[in-house]
Short mmCIF file of C-alpha atoms in Angstrom, two decimals:
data_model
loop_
_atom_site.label_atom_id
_atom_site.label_comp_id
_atom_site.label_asym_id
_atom_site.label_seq_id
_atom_site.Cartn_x
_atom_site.Cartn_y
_atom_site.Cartn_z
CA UNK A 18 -49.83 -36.92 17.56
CA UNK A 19 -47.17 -34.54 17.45
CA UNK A 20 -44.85 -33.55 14.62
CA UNK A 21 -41.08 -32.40 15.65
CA UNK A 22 -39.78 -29.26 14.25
CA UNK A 23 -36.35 -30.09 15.38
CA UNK A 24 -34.61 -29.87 11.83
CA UNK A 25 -33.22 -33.28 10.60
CA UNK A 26 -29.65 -35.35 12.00
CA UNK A 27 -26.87 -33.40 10.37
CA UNK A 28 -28.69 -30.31 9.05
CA UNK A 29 -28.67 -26.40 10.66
CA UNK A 30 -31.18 -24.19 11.19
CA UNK A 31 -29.55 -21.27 9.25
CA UNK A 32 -26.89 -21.28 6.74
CA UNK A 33 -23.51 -21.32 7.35
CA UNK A 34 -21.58 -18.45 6.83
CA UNK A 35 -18.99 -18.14 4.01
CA UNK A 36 -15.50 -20.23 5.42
CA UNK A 37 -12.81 -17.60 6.83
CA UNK A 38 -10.14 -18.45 4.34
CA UNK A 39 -12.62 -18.28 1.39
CA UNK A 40 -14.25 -14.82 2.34
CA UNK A 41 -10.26 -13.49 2.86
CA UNK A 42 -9.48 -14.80 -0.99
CA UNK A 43 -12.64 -13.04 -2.49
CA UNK A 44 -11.89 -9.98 -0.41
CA UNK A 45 -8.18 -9.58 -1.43
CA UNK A 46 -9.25 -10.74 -5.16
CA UNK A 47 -11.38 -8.03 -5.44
CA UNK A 48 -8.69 -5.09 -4.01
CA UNK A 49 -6.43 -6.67 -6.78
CA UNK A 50 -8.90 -6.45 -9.34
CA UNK A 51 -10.13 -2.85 -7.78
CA UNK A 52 -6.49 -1.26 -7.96
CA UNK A 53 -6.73 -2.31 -11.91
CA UNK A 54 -9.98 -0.82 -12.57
CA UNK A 55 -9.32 2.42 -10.71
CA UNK A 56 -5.83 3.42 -12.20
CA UNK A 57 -7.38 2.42 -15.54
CA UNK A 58 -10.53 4.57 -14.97
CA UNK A 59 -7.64 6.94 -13.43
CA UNK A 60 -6.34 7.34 -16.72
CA UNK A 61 -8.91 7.77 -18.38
CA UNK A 62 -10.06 10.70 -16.82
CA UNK A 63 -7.18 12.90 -16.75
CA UNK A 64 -6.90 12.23 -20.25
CA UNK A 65 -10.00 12.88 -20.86
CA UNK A 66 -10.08 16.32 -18.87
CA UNK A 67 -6.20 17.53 -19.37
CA UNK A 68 -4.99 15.55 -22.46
CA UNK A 69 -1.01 16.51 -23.20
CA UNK A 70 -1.14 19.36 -20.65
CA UNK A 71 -0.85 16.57 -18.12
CA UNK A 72 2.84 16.43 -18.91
CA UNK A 73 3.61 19.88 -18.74
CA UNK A 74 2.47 20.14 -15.16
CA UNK A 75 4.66 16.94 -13.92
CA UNK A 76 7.72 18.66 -16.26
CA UNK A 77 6.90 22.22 -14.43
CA UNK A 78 6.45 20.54 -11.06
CA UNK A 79 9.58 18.22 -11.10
CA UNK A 80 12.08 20.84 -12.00
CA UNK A 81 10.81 23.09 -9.24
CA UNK A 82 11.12 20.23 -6.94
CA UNK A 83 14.64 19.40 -7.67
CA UNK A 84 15.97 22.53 -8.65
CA UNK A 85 17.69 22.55 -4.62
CA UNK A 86 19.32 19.27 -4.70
CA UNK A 87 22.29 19.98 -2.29
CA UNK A 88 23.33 18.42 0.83
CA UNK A 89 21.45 17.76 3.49
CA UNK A 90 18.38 17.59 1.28
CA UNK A 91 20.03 14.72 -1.12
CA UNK A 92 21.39 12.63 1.73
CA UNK A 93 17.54 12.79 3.40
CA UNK A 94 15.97 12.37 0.40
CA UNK A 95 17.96 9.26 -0.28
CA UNK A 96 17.04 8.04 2.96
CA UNK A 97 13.84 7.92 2.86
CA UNK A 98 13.63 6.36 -0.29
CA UNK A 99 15.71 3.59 0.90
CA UNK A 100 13.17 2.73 3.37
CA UNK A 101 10.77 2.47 0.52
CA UNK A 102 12.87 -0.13 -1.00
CA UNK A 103 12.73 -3.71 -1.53
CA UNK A 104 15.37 -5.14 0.85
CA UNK A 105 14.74 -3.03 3.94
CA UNK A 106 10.65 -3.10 3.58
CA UNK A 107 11.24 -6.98 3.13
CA UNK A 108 13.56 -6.75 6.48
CA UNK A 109 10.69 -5.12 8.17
CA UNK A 110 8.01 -6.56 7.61
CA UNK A 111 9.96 -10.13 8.48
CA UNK A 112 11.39 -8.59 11.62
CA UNK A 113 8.43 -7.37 12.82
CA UNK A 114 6.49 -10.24 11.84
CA UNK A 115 8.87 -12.24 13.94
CA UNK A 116 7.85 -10.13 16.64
CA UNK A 117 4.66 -10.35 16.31
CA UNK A 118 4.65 -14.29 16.40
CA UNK A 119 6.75 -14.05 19.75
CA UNK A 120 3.81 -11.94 21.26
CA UNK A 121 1.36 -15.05 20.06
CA UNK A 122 -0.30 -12.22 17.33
CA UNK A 123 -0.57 -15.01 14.51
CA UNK A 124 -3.98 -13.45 12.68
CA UNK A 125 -1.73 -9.72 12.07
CA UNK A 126 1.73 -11.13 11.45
CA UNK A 127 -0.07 -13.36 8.66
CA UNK A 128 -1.99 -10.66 7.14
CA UNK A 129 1.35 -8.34 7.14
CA UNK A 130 3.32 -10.79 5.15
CA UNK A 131 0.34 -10.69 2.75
CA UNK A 132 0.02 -7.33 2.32
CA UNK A 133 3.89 -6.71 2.15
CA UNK A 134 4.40 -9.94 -0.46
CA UNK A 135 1.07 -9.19 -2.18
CA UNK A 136 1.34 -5.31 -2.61
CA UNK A 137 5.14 -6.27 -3.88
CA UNK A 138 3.59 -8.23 -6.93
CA UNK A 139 0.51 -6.17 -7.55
CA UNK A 140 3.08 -3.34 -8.09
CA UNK A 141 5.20 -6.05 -10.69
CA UNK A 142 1.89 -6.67 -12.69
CA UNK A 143 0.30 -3.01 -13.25
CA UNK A 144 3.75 -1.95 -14.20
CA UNK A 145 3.72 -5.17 -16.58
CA UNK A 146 0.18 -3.93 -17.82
CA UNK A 147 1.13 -0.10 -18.12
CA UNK A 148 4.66 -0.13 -19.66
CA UNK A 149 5.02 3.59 -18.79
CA UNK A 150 9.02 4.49 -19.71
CA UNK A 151 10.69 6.66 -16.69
CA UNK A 152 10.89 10.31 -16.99
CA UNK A 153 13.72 11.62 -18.96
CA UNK A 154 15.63 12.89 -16.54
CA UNK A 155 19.15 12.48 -14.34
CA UNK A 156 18.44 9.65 -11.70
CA UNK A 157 19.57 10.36 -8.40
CA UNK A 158 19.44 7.16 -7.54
CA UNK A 159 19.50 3.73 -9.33
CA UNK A 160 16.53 2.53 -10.83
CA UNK A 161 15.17 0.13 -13.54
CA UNK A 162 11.72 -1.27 -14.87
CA UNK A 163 8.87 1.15 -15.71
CA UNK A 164 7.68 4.12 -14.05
CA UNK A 165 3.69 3.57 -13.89
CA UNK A 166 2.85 2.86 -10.84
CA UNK A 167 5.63 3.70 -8.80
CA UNK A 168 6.66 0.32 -6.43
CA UNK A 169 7.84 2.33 -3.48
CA UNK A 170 4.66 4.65 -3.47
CA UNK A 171 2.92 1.27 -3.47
CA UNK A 172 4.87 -0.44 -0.96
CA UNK A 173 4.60 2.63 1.38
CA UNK A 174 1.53 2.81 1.55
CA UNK A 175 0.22 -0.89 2.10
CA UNK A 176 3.03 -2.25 3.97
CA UNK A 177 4.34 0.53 6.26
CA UNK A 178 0.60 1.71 6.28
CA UNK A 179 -0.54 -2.00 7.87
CA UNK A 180 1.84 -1.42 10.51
CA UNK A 181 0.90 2.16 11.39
CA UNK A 182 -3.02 0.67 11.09
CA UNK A 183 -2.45 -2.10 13.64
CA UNK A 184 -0.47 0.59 15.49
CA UNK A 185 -3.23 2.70 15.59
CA UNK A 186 -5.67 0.17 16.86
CA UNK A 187 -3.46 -1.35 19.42
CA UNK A 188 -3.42 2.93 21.20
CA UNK A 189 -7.28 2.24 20.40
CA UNK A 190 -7.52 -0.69 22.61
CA UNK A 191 -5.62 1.53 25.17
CA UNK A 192 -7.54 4.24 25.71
CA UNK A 193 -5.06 6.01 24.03
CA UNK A 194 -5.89 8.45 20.27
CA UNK A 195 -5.37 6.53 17.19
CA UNK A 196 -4.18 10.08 16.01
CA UNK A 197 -0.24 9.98 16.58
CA UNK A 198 0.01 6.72 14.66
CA UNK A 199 -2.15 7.87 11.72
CA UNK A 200 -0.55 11.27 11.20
CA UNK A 201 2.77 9.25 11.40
CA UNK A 202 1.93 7.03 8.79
CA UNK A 203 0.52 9.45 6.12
CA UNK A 204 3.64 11.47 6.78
CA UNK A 205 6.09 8.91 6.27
CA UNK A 206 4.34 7.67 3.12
CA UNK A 207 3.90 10.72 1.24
CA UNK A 208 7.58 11.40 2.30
CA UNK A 209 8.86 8.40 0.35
CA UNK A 210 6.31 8.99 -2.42
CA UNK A 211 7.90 12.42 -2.60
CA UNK A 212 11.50 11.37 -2.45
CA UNK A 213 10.84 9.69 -5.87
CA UNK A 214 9.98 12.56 -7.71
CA UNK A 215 12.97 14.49 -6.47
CA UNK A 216 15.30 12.06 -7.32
CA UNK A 217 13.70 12.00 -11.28
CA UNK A 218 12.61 8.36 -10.89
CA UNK A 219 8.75 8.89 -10.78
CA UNK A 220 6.59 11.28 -12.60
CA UNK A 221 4.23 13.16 -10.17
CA UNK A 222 1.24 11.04 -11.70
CA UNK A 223 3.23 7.55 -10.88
CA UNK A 224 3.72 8.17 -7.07
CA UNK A 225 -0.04 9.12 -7.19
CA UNK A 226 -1.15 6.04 -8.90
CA UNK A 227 1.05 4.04 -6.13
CA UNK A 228 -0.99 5.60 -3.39
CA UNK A 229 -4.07 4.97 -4.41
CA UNK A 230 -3.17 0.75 -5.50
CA UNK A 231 -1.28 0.70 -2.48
CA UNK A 232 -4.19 1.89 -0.40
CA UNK A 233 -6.55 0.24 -2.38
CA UNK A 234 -4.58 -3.01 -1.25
CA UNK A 235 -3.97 -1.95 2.50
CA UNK A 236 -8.17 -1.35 2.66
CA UNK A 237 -8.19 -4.84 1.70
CA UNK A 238 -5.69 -6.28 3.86
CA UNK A 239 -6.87 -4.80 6.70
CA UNK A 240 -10.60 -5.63 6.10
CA UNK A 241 -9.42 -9.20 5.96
CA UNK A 242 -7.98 -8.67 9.14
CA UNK A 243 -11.30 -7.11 10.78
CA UNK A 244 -13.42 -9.29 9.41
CA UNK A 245 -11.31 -12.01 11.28
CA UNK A 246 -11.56 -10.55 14.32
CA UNK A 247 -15.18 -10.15 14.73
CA UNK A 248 -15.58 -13.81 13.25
CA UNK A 249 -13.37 -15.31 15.43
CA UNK A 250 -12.87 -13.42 18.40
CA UNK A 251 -9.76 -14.39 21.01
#
């Protein structure tokens, strides 16, 4: 007599992996929850190494920055941080996700409305959490809410930073560097980082914090979006 090994009527031989839209929650949970922890543990340390003297080095280094504040500087300077701010990066990101869904790219115009929308209100809650008053100085431009993190370092570098990664990886799948695209992108994010220290908006410290949630939150994104891939080839 024989005995079948064939596993029973409506069971697998292996487990089945974690569902797509589950693993893409825990994954963008967790760069939410990592942004927290690391401008908290952020803090902590430059308090811990510089205490007060932290504030005379973002006083010394914003009045050197904006002690030339003629034209063309101003007029560039406001520029960029336009581009940085909510109504054109919500433009964008819808105009290019439009284009996107014309070229039948579903999986990146998705994840680029969730990393726009989702780096948008991560920004709204650390600032919530921190309560950090702006600097005390003359604003070059309007601005409102609290200074720690700053939105537009956050925003540049998660939502313009998506499009520069899927940028880079569509010259990949060329043949082509990756290089052009990722120098591109770092300079057009630190740019608009910048631009809000110049304008008295941002303490050096809040543009840095931005960077690091906002690439904290693009890492995510675009994990999510890798992870996709290789699960579900086209």
């Amino acid at each position: 007599m024989t005995i079948s090994t064939r596993p029973a009527s409506g069971t697998s031989g292996h487990r089945s992996p974690i569902p797509m839209w589950l693993l893409m929650i825990l994954i963008l949970v967790g760069g939410a929850i990592g942004s927290f922890l690391l401008l908290e543990a952020a803090i902590w340390i430059i308090q811990a190494i510089f205490g007060v003297n932290i504030h005379i080095w973002e006083n010394d280094f914003q009045r050197d920055l904006r002690e030339y504040h003629g034209e063309p500087l101003r007029s560039i300077m406001l520029f960029f941080t336009y581009l940085g701010s909510f109504y054109p990066t919500v433009f964008v990101a819808l105009g290019v996700t439009a284009l996107m869904i014309s070229r039948q790219q579903h999986r990146e115009a998705l994840m680029l409305v969730i990393t726009t929308a989702g780096a948008w209100q991560l920004n709204t809650m650390l600032k919530a959490h921190f309560m950090r008053p702006r600097p005390e100085l003359e604003f070059w431009t309007p601005a409102s809410g609290y200074s720690f993190p700053s939105g537009h370092a956050t925003i540049a570098a998660a939502m313009y930073g998506m499009l520069f990664f899927m940028w880079a990886h569509y010259r990949k799948r060329q043949g082509k560097s990756m290089w052009p695209a990722i120098v591109c992108g770092i300079c057009l994010i630190v740019i608009i980082g910048t631009t809000r220290i110049y304008l008295g908006v941002h303490y050096p410290t809040d543009v840095l914090a931005g960077f690091f949630s906002g690439a904290l939150w693009l890492t995510a994104c675009a994990y999510c979006l890798t992870v996709w891939e290789k699960r579900r080839p086209r």
